[in-house]
mmCIF file of C-alpha atoms and ligand atoms in Angstrom:
data_model
loop_
_atom_site.group_PDB
_atom_site.id
_atom_site.type_symbol
_atom_site.label_atom_id
_atom_site.label_comp_id
_atom_site.label_asym_id
_atom_site.label_seq_id
_atom_site.Cartn_x
_atom_site.Cartn_y
_atom_site.Cartn_z
ATOM 1 C CA MET S 1 -99.695 -36.363 141.496
ATOM 2 C CA THR S 2 -96.966 -36.700 144.170
ATOM 3 C CA PRO S 3 -97.090 -33.693 146.552
ATOM 4 C CA LEU S 4 -94.059 -31.426 146.394
ATOM 5 C CA PRO S 5 -91.463 -31.875 149.164
ATOM 6 C CA LYS S 6 -91.258 -29.374 152.027
ATOM 7 C CA THR S 7 -87.482 -29.147 151.841
ATOM 8 C CA VAL S 8 -85.167 -29.197 148.837
ATOM 9 C CA ARG S 9 -81.419 -29.575 148.325
ATOM 10 C CA GLU S 10 -78.756 -27.318 146.881
ATOM 11 C CA VAL S 11 -74.984 -27.616 146.435
ATOM 12 C CA ARG S 12 -72.926 -24.900 148.093
ATOM 13 C CA LEU S 13 -69.332 -23.798 147.764
ATOM 14 C CA LYS S 14 -67.692 -24.690 151.080
ATOM 15 C CA SER S 15 -64.083 -23.634 150.462
ATOM 16 C CA ARG S 16 -62.065 -21.977 147.723
ATOM 17 C CA PRO S 17 -59.806 -24.484 145.976
ATOM 18 C CA GLN S 18 -56.120 -24.004 145.350
ATOM 19 C CA GLY S 19 -55.308 -25.796 142.142
ATOM 20 C CA MET S 20 -57.590 -28.697 141.225
ATOM 21 C CA PRO S 21 -60.858 -28.511 143.232
ATOM 22 C CA GLN S 22 -61.785 -31.424 145.510
ATOM 23 C CA ALA S 23 -65.164 -32.923 146.392
ATOM 24 C CA THR S 24 -64.660 -31.481 149.901
ATOM 25 C CA ASP S 25 -64.859 -27.937 148.463
ATOM 26 C CA PHE S 26 -68.613 -28.510 148.081
ATOM 27 C CA GLU S 27 -71.405 -29.300 150.530
ATOM 28 C CA ILE S 28 -75.044 -30.227 150.166
ATOM 29 C CA ALA S 29 -77.578 -28.250 152.176
ATOM 30 C CA GLU S 30 -81.272 -28.749 152.722
ATOM 31 C CA VAL S 31 -83.438 -25.617 152.618
ATOM 32 C CA PRO S 32 -87.191 -24.942 152.777
ATOM 33 C CA MET S 33 -89.034 -25.257 149.467
ATOM 34 C CA PRO S 34 -89.014 -21.756 147.911
ATOM 35 C CA VAL S 35 -92.414 -20.114 147.495
ATOM 36 C CA PRO S 36 -93.184 -18.039 144.397
ATOM 37 C CA GLY S 37 -94.586 -14.555 144.922
ATOM 38 C CA ASP S 38 -96.766 -12.580 142.527
ATOM 39 C CA GLY S 39 -95.268 -12.531 139.029
ATOM 40 C CA GLN S 40 -93.059 -15.528 139.817
ATOM 41 C CA MET S 41 -92.879 -19.235 139.025
ATOM 42 C CA LEU S 42 -91.678 -22.272 140.951
ATOM 43 C CA ILE S 43 -89.283 -24.188 138.708
ATOM 44 C CA ARG S 44 -88.107 -27.764 139.243
ATOM 45 C CA THR S 45 -84.652 -28.483 137.848
ATOM 46 C CA VAL S 46 -84.625 -31.483 135.527
ATOM 47 C CA HIS S 47 -81.077 -31.161 134.178
ATOM 48 C CA MET S 48 -78.291 -28.806 135.232
ATOM 49 C CA SER S 49 -75.090 -27.885 133.493
ATOM 50 C CA VAL S 50 -71.569 -28.031 134.874
ATOM 51 C CA ASP S 51 -69.121 -25.943 132.851
ATOM 52 C CA PRO S 52 -65.366 -25.314 132.892
ATOM 53 C CA TYR S 53 -65.828 -21.534 133.442
ATOM 54 C CA MET S 54 -67.257 -22.287 136.897
ATOM 55 C CA ARG S 55 -63.728 -23.064 138.077
ATOM 56 C CA GLY S 56 -62.831 -19.365 137.671
ATOM 57 C CA ARG S 57 -65.844 -18.348 139.749
ATOM 58 C CA MET S 58 -64.710 -20.586 142.611
ATOM 59 C CA SER S 59 -61.688 -18.311 143.152
ATOM 60 C CA ASP S 60 -61.947 -14.908 144.768
ATOM 61 C CA ARG S 61 -60.518 -12.870 141.927
ATOM 62 C CA LYS S 62 -61.730 -10.217 139.545
ATOM 63 C CA SER S 63 -63.095 -11.668 136.336
ATOM 64 C CA TYR S 64 -65.886 -11.173 133.823
ATOM 65 C CA ALA S 65 -68.232 -13.067 136.175
ATOM 66 C CA PRO S 66 -68.325 -12.490 139.954
ATOM 67 C CA PRO S 67 -66.928 -15.185 142.299
ATOM 68 C CA PHE S 68 -69.349 -17.676 143.862
ATOM 69 C CA GLU S 69 -69.922 -16.806 147.513
ATOM 70 C CA LEU S 70 -68.742 -19.193 150.209
ATOM 71 C CA GLY S 71 -71.647 -20.893 151.986
ATOM 72 C CA LYS S 72 -74.054 -20.041 149.174
ATOM 73 C CA ALA S 73 -75.415 -22.267 146.411
ATOM 74 C CA MET S 74 -73.377 -22.541 143.244
ATOM 75 C CA ASP S 75 -75.282 -21.342 140.191
ATOM 76 C CA GLY S 76 -75.462 -22.134 136.539
ATOM 77 C CA ARG S 77 -77.653 -23.072 133.640
ATOM 78 C CA PHE S 78 -80.524 -25.516 133.851
ATOM 79 C CA VAL S 79 -83.522 -26.887 132.047
ATOM 80 C CA GLY S 80 -86.568 -27.362 134.211
ATOM 81 C CA GLU S 81 -90.314 -27.632 134.507
ATOM 82 C CA VAL S 82 -92.623 -24.846 135.670
ATOM 83 C CA MET S 83 -94.490 -26.392 138.607
ATOM 84 C CA GLU S 84 -96.516 -23.342 139.563
ATOM 85 C CA SER S 85 -96.947 -19.926 137.972
ATOM 86 C CA LYS S 86 -98.322 -16.916 139.823
ATOM 87 C CA GLY S 87 -98.338 -14.724 136.746
ATOM 88 C CA GLY S 88 -94.717 -15.504 135.820
ATOM 89 C CA ARG S 89 -93.669 -15.456 132.154
ATOM 90 C CA PHE S 90 -94.453 -19.135 131.517
ATOM 91 C CA GLU S 91 -97.389 -21.404 132.255
ATOM 92 C CA LYS S 92 -97.414 -24.388 134.594
ATOM 93 C CA GLY S 93 -96.099 -27.466 132.758
ATOM 94 C CA ALA S 94 -93.792 -25.567 130.376
ATOM 95 C CA TYR S 95 -90.148 -26.557 130.103
ATOM 96 C CA VAL S 96 -87.784 -23.611 130.341
ATOM 97 C CA ALA S 97 -84.020 -23.202 130.097
ATOM 98 C CA GLY S 98 -81.611 -20.498 131.176
ATOM 99 C CA PHE S 99 -79.496 -19.279 134.039
ATOM 100 C CA GLY S 100 -80.325 -19.220 137.736
ATOM 101 C CA GLY S 101 -81.450 -22.731 138.654
ATOM 102 C CA GLY S 102 -78.218 -24.655 138.534
ATOM 103 C CA TRP S 103 -77.026 -26.785 141.511
ATOM 104 C CA LYS S 104 -80.516 -26.580 143.109
ATOM 105 C CA GLU S 105 -83.534 -28.847 142.974
ATOM 106 C CA TYR S 106 -86.069 -25.998 142.870
ATOM 107 C CA HIS S 107 -85.938 -22.226 142.558
ATOM 108 C CA VAL S 108 -88.287 -19.314 141.945
ATOM 109 C CA ALA S 109 -87.907 -16.883 139.062
ATOM 110 C CA ASP S 110 -89.968 -14.331 137.166
ATOM 111 C CA GLY S 111 -88.837 -15.847 133.869
ATOM 112 C CA LYS S 112 -86.767 -12.907 132.587
ATOM 113 C CA GLY S 113 -83.951 -14.282 130.452
ATOM 114 C CA LEU S 114 -85.454 -17.777 130.332
ATOM 115 C CA LEU S 115 -86.401 -19.512 127.125
ATOM 116 C CA GLN S 116 -89.287 -21.919 126.588
ATOM 117 C CA VAL S 117 -87.840 -25.107 125.146
ATOM 118 C CA ASP S 118 -89.374 -27.233 122.424
ATOM 119 C CA PRO S 119 -88.882 -30.872 123.490
ATOM 120 C CA ASP S 120 -89.952 -31.944 119.975
ATOM 121 C CA LEU S 121 -86.869 -30.340 118.397
ATOM 122 C CA ALA S 122 -84.399 -31.982 120.767
ATOM 123 C CA PRO S 123 -84.474 -33.816 124.135
ATOM 124 C CA LEU S 124 -84.288 -31.637 127.256
ATOM 125 C CA PRO S 125 -80.523 -31.897 127.989
ATOM 126 C CA ALA S 126 -79.739 -30.509 124.517
ATOM 127 C CA TRP S 127 -81.134 -27.146 125.676
ATOM 128 C CA ILE S 128 -78.155 -26.707 128.008
ATOM 129 C CA GLY S 129 -75.791 -28.142 125.384
ATOM 130 C CA VAL S 130 -75.917 -27.947 121.629
ATOM 131 C CA LEU S 131 -78.975 -25.630 121.699
ATOM 132 C CA GLY S 132 -77.814 -23.753 124.798
ATOM 133 C CA MET S 133 -74.816 -21.728 125.922
ATOM 134 C CA PRO S 134 -72.092 -24.131 124.635
ATOM 135 C CA GLY S 135 -73.794 -24.291 121.232
ATOM 136 C CA MET S 136 -74.033 -20.507 121.035
ATOM 137 C CA THR S 137 -70.347 -20.286 122.025
ATOM 138 C CA ALA S 138 -69.388 -22.555 119.142
ATOM 139 C CA TYR S 139 -71.560 -20.571 116.720
ATOM 140 C CA VAL S 140 -70.340 -17.041 117.492
ATOM 141 C CA GLY S 141 -66.799 -18.155 118.249
ATOM 142 C CA LEU S 142 -66.303 -19.897 114.951
ATOM 143 C CA LEU S 143 -68.370 -17.724 112.617
ATOM 144 C CA ASP S 144 -67.874 -14.229 114.058
ATOM 145 C CA ILE S 145 -64.434 -14.509 115.655
ATOM 146 C CA GLY S 146 -62.786 -17.239 113.548
ATOM 147 C CA GLN S 147 -64.439 -16.171 110.269
ATOM 148 C CA PRO S 148 -63.623 -19.347 108.325
ATOM 149 C CA LYS S 149 -63.832 -19.374 104.525
ATOM 150 C CA PRO S 150 -64.621 -22.411 102.360
ATOM 151 C CA GLY S 151 -61.507 -24.465 101.687
ATOM 152 C CA GLU S 152 -59.643 -23.187 104.754
ATOM 153 C CA THR S 153 -58.265 -25.503 107.442
ATOM 154 C CA VAL S 154 -59.782 -25.250 110.934
ATOM 155 C CA PHE S 155 -58.064 -26.874 113.914
ATOM 156 C CA VAL S 156 -60.194 -27.428 117.049
ATOM 157 C CA SER S 157 -58.946 -28.485 120.496
ATOM 158 C CA ALA S 158 -61.218 -30.290 123.016
ATOM 159 C CA ALA S 159 -62.964 -31.172 119.768
ATOM 160 C CA SER S 160 -65.368 -33.793 121.109
ATOM 161 C CA GLY S 161 -66.625 -31.572 123.944
ATOM 162 C CA ALA S 162 -69.819 -29.541 124.147
ATOM 163 C CA VAL S 163 -68.391 -26.525 122.320
ATOM 164 C CA GLY S 164 -65.761 -28.264 120.196
ATOM 165 C CA ALA S 165 -68.055 -30.860 118.612
ATOM 166 C CA LEU S 166 -70.366 -28.193 117.247
ATOM 167 C CA VAL S 167 -67.439 -26.040 116.079
ATOM 168 C CA CYS S 168 -66.189 -29.016 114.046
ATOM 169 C CA GLN S 169 -69.570 -29.598 112.433
ATOM 170 C CA ILE S 170 -70.282 -25.948 111.628
ATOM 171 C CA ALA S 171 -66.821 -25.681 110.073
ATOM 172 C CA LYS S 172 -67.623 -28.718 107.891
ATOM 173 C CA ILE S 173 -70.999 -27.200 106.923
ATOM 174 C CA LYS S 174 -69.088 -24.042 105.891
ATOM 175 C CA GLY S 175 -66.850 -26.082 103.577
ATOM 176 C CA CYS S 176 -63.642 -26.199 105.619
ATOM 177 C CA ARG S 177 -61.091 -28.930 106.186
ATOM 178 C CA VAL S 178 -61.427 -29.770 109.894
ATOM 179 C CA VAL S 179 -58.901 -31.357 112.221
ATOM 180 C CA GLY S 180 -59.806 -31.986 115.864
ATOM 181 C CA SER S 181 -57.859 -33.096 118.891
ATOM 182 C CA ALA S 182 -59.345 -35.054 121.780
ATOM 183 C CA GLY S 183 -58.195 -37.163 124.703
ATOM 184 C CA SER S 184 -59.210 -40.706 123.734
ATOM 185 C CA ASP S 185 -59.421 -43.002 120.698
ATOM 186 C CA GLU S 186 -63.161 -43.376 121.271
ATOM 187 C CA LYS S 187 -63.633 -39.594 121.097
ATOM 188 C CA CYS S 188 -61.474 -39.402 117.949
ATOM 189 C CA ARG S 189 -63.488 -42.221 116.320
ATOM 190 C CA TRP S 190 -66.737 -40.345 116.991
ATOM 191 C CA LEU S 191 -65.277 -37.160 115.540
ATOM 192 C CA LEU S 192 -64.402 -39.016 112.332
ATOM 193 C CA ASP S 193 -67.494 -41.222 112.017
ATOM 194 C CA GLU S 194 -70.253 -38.992 113.391
ATOM 195 C CA ALA S 195 -69.058 -35.383 113.385
ATOM 196 C CA GLY S 196 -67.447 -35.874 109.970
ATOM 197 C CA VAL S 197 -64.064 -34.236 110.627
ATOM 198 C CA ASP S 198 -61.259 -34.895 108.162
ATOM 199 C CA ALA S 199 -58.765 -36.002 110.815
ATOM 200 C CA ALA S 200 -58.628 -36.457 114.570
ATOM 201 C CA VAL S 201 -55.580 -36.572 116.851
ATOM 202 C CA ASN S 202 -55.517 -38.236 120.265
ATOM 203 C CA TYR S 203 -53.273 -35.704 122.006
ATOM 204 C CA LYS S 204 -52.609 -38.080 124.899
ATOM 205 C CA THR S 205 -51.063 -40.835 122.767
ATOM 206 C CA CYS S 206 -49.817 -39.084 119.620
ATOM 207 C CA GLY S 207 -46.356 -38.223 120.958
ATOM 208 C CA ASP S 208 -45.264 -34.959 119.325
ATOM 209 C CA LEU S 209 -48.556 -33.019 119.134
ATOM 210 C CA GLU S 210 -47.315 -30.478 116.629
ATOM 211 C CA ALA S 211 -46.023 -33.169 114.263
ATOM 212 C CA ALA S 212 -49.291 -35.126 114.576
ATOM 213 C CA VAL S 213 -51.417 -32.068 113.788
ATOM 214 C CA ALA S 214 -49.067 -30.945 110.982
ATOM 215 C CA GLN S 215 -49.451 -34.307 109.278
ATOM 216 C CA HIS S 216 -53.187 -33.636 108.905
ATOM 217 C CA CYS S 217 -52.851 -29.969 107.990
ATOM 218 C CA PRO S 218 -50.705 -30.098 104.831
ATOM 219 C CA ASP S 219 -51.735 -26.531 103.944
ATOM 220 C CA GLY S 220 -51.267 -25.170 107.471
ATOM 221 C CA ILE S 221 -53.983 -23.873 109.830
ATOM 222 C CA ASP S 222 -56.144 -20.864 108.928
ATOM 223 C CA VAL S 223 -58.403 -20.871 111.994
ATOM 224 C CA TYR S 224 -57.519 -22.295 115.386
ATOM 225 C CA PHE S 225 -60.468 -22.675 117.757
ATOM 226 C CA GLU S 226 -58.715 -22.577 121.122
ATOM 227 C CA ASN S 227 -60.323 -24.445 124.025
ATOM 228 C CA VAL S 228 -57.266 -25.788 125.803
ATOM 229 C CA GLY S 229 -54.148 -23.546 125.834
ATOM 230 C CA GLY S 230 -50.643 -24.772 126.745
ATOM 231 C CA GLU S 231 -49.082 -27.235 124.319
ATOM 232 C CA HIS S 232 -52.039 -26.970 121.916
ATOM 233 C CA LEU S 233 -51.578 -23.214 121.547
ATOM 234 C CA VAL S 234 -47.832 -23.591 121.009
ATOM 235 C CA ALA S 235 -48.423 -26.173 118.262
ATOM 236 C CA ALA S 236 -51.146 -24.102 116.609
ATOM 237 C CA LEU S 237 -49.029 -20.924 116.588
ATOM 238 C CA ASN S 238 -46.228 -22.810 114.826
ATOM 239 C CA LEU S 239 -48.629 -24.184 112.197
ATOM 240 C CA MET S 240 -50.775 -21.077 111.573
ATOM 241 C CA ASN S 241 -50.820 -19.573 108.092
ATOM 242 C CA MET S 242 -50.333 -15.880 107.301
ATOM 243 C CA HIS S 243 -53.384 -13.835 108.344
ATOM 244 C CA GLY S 244 -54.747 -16.789 110.336
ATOM 245 C CA ARG S 245 -57.292 -16.275 113.115
ATOM 246 C CA ILE S 246 -57.270 -17.719 116.615
ATOM 247 C CA ALA S 247 -60.694 -17.707 118.299
ATOM 248 C CA ALA S 248 -59.630 -17.803 121.959
ATOM 249 C CA CYS S 249 -62.636 -19.444 123.583
ATOM 250 C CA GLY S 250 -61.025 -21.054 126.620
ATOM 251 C CA MET S 251 -57.812 -22.546 128.007
ATOM 252 C CA ILE S 252 -58.969 -25.363 130.246
ATOM 253 C CA SER S 253 -55.462 -26.772 130.749
ATOM 254 C CA ARG S 254 -54.650 -23.628 132.762
ATOM 255 C CA TYR S 255 -57.785 -23.284 134.918
ATOM 256 C CA ASN S 256 -56.370 -25.209 137.863
ATOM 257 C CA ASP S 257 -53.044 -23.395 137.998
ATOM 258 C CA ALA S 258 -52.700 -22.338 141.616
ATOM 259 C CA ASP S 259 -53.994 -18.798 142.139
ATOM 260 C CA GLY S 260 -51.285 -16.224 141.754
ATOM 261 C CA LYS S 261 -48.807 -18.641 140.175
ATOM 262 C CA PRO S 262 -47.313 -17.128 137.004
ATOM 263 C CA GLN S 263 -48.432 -19.006 133.892
ATOM 264 C CA PRO S 264 -45.768 -20.250 131.481
ATOM 265 C CA GLY S 265 -45.552 -19.339 127.805
ATOM 266 C CA PRO S 266 -46.399 -19.809 125.078
ATOM 267 C CA HIS S 267 -42.751 -19.194 124.179
ATOM 268 C CA ASN S 268 -43.609 -18.653 120.503
ATOM 269 C CA LEU S 269 -46.220 -15.915 120.883
ATOM 270 C CA PHE S 270 -44.007 -13.615 118.808
ATOM 271 C CA LEU S 271 -45.271 -15.528 115.737
ATOM 272 C CA VAL S 272 -48.502 -13.504 115.822
ATOM 273 C CA VAL S 273 -46.467 -10.545 114.519
ATOM 274 C CA GLY S 274 -44.716 -12.000 111.493
ATOM 275 C CA LYS S 275 -47.696 -14.137 110.503
ATOM 276 C CA ARG S 276 -50.089 -11.156 110.951
ATOM 277 C CA LEU S 277 -52.354 -13.343 113.096
ATOM 278 C CA ARG S 278 -55.501 -12.094 114.740
ATOM 279 C CA MET S 279 -56.004 -13.704 118.130
ATOM 280 C CA GLN S 280 -59.247 -12.642 119.745
ATOM 281 C CA GLY S 281 -60.772 -13.704 123.016
ATOM 282 C CA PHE S 282 -64.538 -13.623 123.357
ATOM 283 C CA ILE S 283 -67.248 -14.272 125.936
ATOM 284 C CA VAL S 284 -70.473 -15.706 124.635
ATOM 285 C CA SER S 285 -72.719 -13.479 126.770
ATOM 286 C CA ASP S 286 -71.461 -10.425 124.853
ATOM 287 C CA HIS S 287 -73.105 -11.754 121.696
ATOM 288 C CA ALA S 288 -76.766 -11.929 122.705
ATOM 289 C CA GLU S 289 -77.795 -10.211 119.474
ATOM 290 C CA ARG S 290 -76.869 -13.439 117.631
ATOM 291 C CA ILE S 291 -79.267 -15.706 119.568
ATOM 292 C CA GLY S 292 -81.961 -15.564 116.860
ATOM 293 C CA ASP S 293 -79.445 -16.456 114.122
ATOM 294 C CA PHE S 294 -77.994 -19.249 116.284
ATOM 295 C CA GLN S 295 -81.394 -20.783 116.990
ATOM 296 C CA ARG S 296 -82.460 -20.554 113.356
ATOM 297 C CA ASP S 297 -79.242 -22.045 111.949
ATOM 298 C CA VAL S 298 -78.423 -24.704 114.546
ATOM 299 C CA GLY S 299 -82.118 -25.641 114.919
ATOM 300 C CA GLY S 300 -82.295 -25.997 111.123
ATOM 301 C CA TRP S 301 -79.129 -28.108 110.975
ATOM 302 C CA ILE S 302 -80.476 -30.385 113.717
ATOM 303 C CA ARG S 303 -83.791 -30.801 111.865
ATOM 304 C CA ALA S 304 -81.851 -31.597 108.683
ATOM 305 C CA GLY S 305 -79.753 -34.202 110.532
ATOM 306 C CA LYS S 306 -76.547 -32.243 109.865
ATOM 307 C CA VAL S 307 -75.532 -31.797 113.500
ATOM 308 C CA LYS S 308 -74.933 -34.564 116.034
ATOM 309 C CA TRP S 309 -74.013 -34.343 119.670
ATOM 310 C CA LYS S 310 -73.181 -36.446 122.699
ATOM 311 C CA GLU S 311 -73.942 -36.056 126.363
ATOM 312 C CA THR S 312 -72.540 -37.613 129.500
ATOM 313 C CA VAL S 313 -75.250 -37.657 132.153
ATOM 314 C CA TYR S 314 -74.558 -38.047 135.888
ATOM 315 C CA ASP S 315 -77.620 -38.974 137.907
ATOM 316 C CA GLY S 316 -78.527 -36.996 141.023
ATOM 317 C CA LEU S 317 -77.743 -33.546 142.403
ATOM 318 C CA ASP S 318 -75.243 -35.049 144.846
ATOM 319 C CA ARG S 319 -73.119 -36.150 141.873
ATOM 320 C CA SER S 320 -72.756 -32.603 140.509
ATOM 321 C CA PRO S 321 -69.318 -31.981 142.134
ATOM 322 C CA GLU S 322 -68.093 -35.277 140.655
ATOM 323 C CA ALA S 323 -69.453 -34.300 137.236
ATOM 324 C CA PHE S 324 -67.828 -30.874 137.448
ATOM 325 C CA LEU S 325 -64.436 -32.283 138.478
ATOM 326 C CA GLY S 326 -64.702 -34.803 135.630
ATOM 327 C CA LEU S 327 -64.502 -31.963 133.097
ATOM 328 C CA PHE S 328 -60.829 -31.495 133.977
ATOM 329 C CA LYS S 329 -60.056 -35.182 133.448
ATOM 330 C CA GLY S 330 -61.961 -35.645 130.202
ATOM 331 C CA ASP S 331 -64.565 -37.888 131.895
ATOM 332 C CA ASN S 332 -67.241 -36.281 129.740
ATOM 333 C CA PHE S 333 -67.886 -37.273 126.153
ATOM 334 C CA GLY S 334 -69.805 -34.305 124.783
ATOM 335 C CA LYS S 335 -71.794 -32.077 127.104
ATOM 336 C CA MET S 336 -71.506 -32.875 130.820
ATOM 337 C CA VAL S 337 -75.002 -32.853 132.306
ATOM 338 C CA VAL S 338 -76.409 -33.677 135.743
ATOM 339 C CA ARG S 339 -79.915 -35.140 135.832
ATOM 340 C CA VAL S 340 -81.422 -33.630 138.966
ATOM 341 C CA GLY S 341 -84.928 -35.031 138.625
ATOM 342 C CA PRO S 342 -87.230 -36.922 136.269
ATOM 343 C CA GLU S 343 -88.710 -35.246 133.203
ATOM 344 C CA ARG S 344 -92.206 -35.464 134.751
ATOM 345 C CA LEU S 345 -93.073 -36.148 138.370
ATOM 346 C CA GLY S 346 -95.229 -39.254 138.746
HETATM 347 P P1 NDP P 401 -65.979 -29.727 127.237
HETATM 348 O O1 NDP P 401 -67.280 -30.393 127.020
HETATM 349 O O2 NDP P 401 -65.068 -29.615 126.064
HETATM 350 O O3 NDP P 401 -65.247 -30.428 128.454
HETATM 351 C C1 NDP P 401 -63.936 -30.102 128.775
HETATM 352 C C2 NDP P 401 -62.952 -31.013 127.994
HETATM 353 O O4 NDP P 401 -61.675 -30.396 127.991
HETATM 354 C C3 NDP P 401 -62.728 -32.352 128.656
HETATM 355 O O5 NDP P 401 -63.721 -33.290 128.315
HETATM 356 C C4 NDP P 401 -61.352 -32.748 128.132
HETATM 357 O O6 NDP P 401 -61.531 -33.448 126.896
HETATM 358 C C5 NDP P 401 -60.706 -31.395 127.820
HETATM 359 N N1 NDP P 401 -59.615 -31.137 128.778
HETATM 360 C C6 NDP P 401 -59.692 -31.028 130.124
HETATM 361 N N2 NDP P 401 -58.483 -30.773 130.659
HETATM 362 C C7 NDP P 401 -57.625 -30.731 129.602
HETATM 363 C C8 NDP P 401 -56.216 -30.513 129.496
HETATM 364 N N3 NDP P 401 -55.473 -30.281 130.581
HETATM 365 N N4 NDP P 401 -55.656 -30.547 128.263
HETATM 366 C C9 NDP P 401 -56.418 -30.780 127.159
HETATM 367 N N5 NDP P 401 -57.743 -30.990 127.201
HETATM 368 C C10 NDP P 401 -58.335 -30.964 128.411
HETATM 369 O O7 NDP P 401 -66.227 -28.273 127.824
HETATM 370 P P2 NDP P 401 -66.963 -27.075 127.090
HETATM 371 O O8 NDP P 401 -67.246 -27.447 125.687
HETATM 372 O O9 NDP P 401 -68.061 -26.611 127.946
HETATM 373 O O10 NDP P 401 -65.832 -25.944 127.102
HETATM 374 C C11 NDP P 401 -64.744 -26.009 126.187
HETATM 375 C C12 NDP P 401 -63.908 -24.741 126.348
HETATM 376 O O11 NDP P 401 -64.707 -23.612 126.002
HETATM 377 C C13 NDP P 401 -63.421 -24.499 127.776
HETATM 378 O O12 NDP P 401 -62.119 -23.969 127.724
HETATM 379 C C14 NDP P 401 -64.385 -23.459 128.292
HETATM 380 O O13 NDP P 401 -63.862 -22.693 129.327
HETATM 381 C C15 NDP P 401 -64.648 -22.660 127.035
HETATM 382 N N6 NDP P 401 -65.889 -21.891 127.014
HETATM 383 C C16 NDP P 401 -65.801 -20.559 126.747
HETATM 384 C C17 NDP P 401 -66.913 -19.785 126.645
HETATM 385 C C18 NDP P 401 -66.772 -18.348 126.283
HETATM 386 O O14 NDP P 401 -67.750 -17.602 126.334
HETATM 387 N N7 NDP P 401 -65.586 -17.913 125.911
HETATM 388 C C19 NDP P 401 -68.257 -20.349 126.905
HETATM 389 C C20 NDP P 401 -68.262 -21.797 127.109
HETATM 390 C C21 NDP P 401 -67.093 -22.520 127.188
HETATM 391 P P3 NDP P 401 -60.417 -34.488 126.361
HETATM 392 O O15 NDP P 401 -60.850 -35.849 126.753
HETATM 393 O O16 NDP P 401 -60.435 -34.248 124.884
HETATM 394 O O17 NDP P 401 -59.111 -34.111 127.015
#
């Protein structure tokens, strides 16, 4: 087997962006190979996740997650291989997924909070996608916050993304009419042909977004799964039915607003009153008690062939800034993943 390298690479935050981040806000550093102590494991990153929420952590402001530190490695979720275990939670050779190894080629961990993955259920990248944090977000966000009932209409923005695609499919499994919006015809085609939605709107070419969505929601919207904000939220508020629910998962169209700049609208927020809407934000990490249910249900749907997913894979740690920035341009089709190393070292 190839000996392990003496030095390894990590991606650091070099400067705090104003507005849309640039590649120059990141730098690659080479550091000595970390050495596991007693009770620890050396883990080699195979795939790492880039996620929209990381944009918030690049700014120095109070939020539910602390800011990334300048000059230090970025962090995030990963799936990797245990290369050495000195009494850590998992054995050498196991594949594990969780938080703490993102944007790095290797790291050491005791294994707390990590999950052993079953490569027979789904390929490795799925464990940071449909079977990982984005999948769990879709599950709790739709079922617990959105609370859809059979026959209701569910509208999903960023519908072909990591979270949105699973929201659409769970809503179909629960007997809803599902309408998704996405940023290309190819994404809309996949939503119709593979994810099984009832209608898909390309928000970039449809003209009047509200009119385009209304055409496919003849009975109005009962649940809006909000990933985007801005014009999508305005349209959804206008089309919501009485006692509708808005599961406020994210608002990616606003994440690159310059820090401190007041955010516009939505001008029609007053509609939540008359329509008796419930609009609830949520953060997936608050719902850890649902992990067992999520794994049972989504794992079961995958085994039964009821859930499909897509991934866009960028090759090489040095491409992680490019992959991250691509999230804000719709360059990803499904979960955005960076392949940091091979599945097995030769
Ligand atoms: P996606 O895989 O959906 O990737 C982001 C997508 O957003 C892009 O592919 C693009 O798709 C769309 N997008 C980007 N900019 C805009 C814009 N200005 N207007 C409209 N669409 C845009 O990411 P995730 O599935 O990981 O995340 C989806 C949402 O869920 C995000 O808002 C994220 O912050 C949120 N989230 C929230 C969590 C929570 O705990 N609350 C946890 C995880 C995610 P397109 O081509 O269709 O435009």
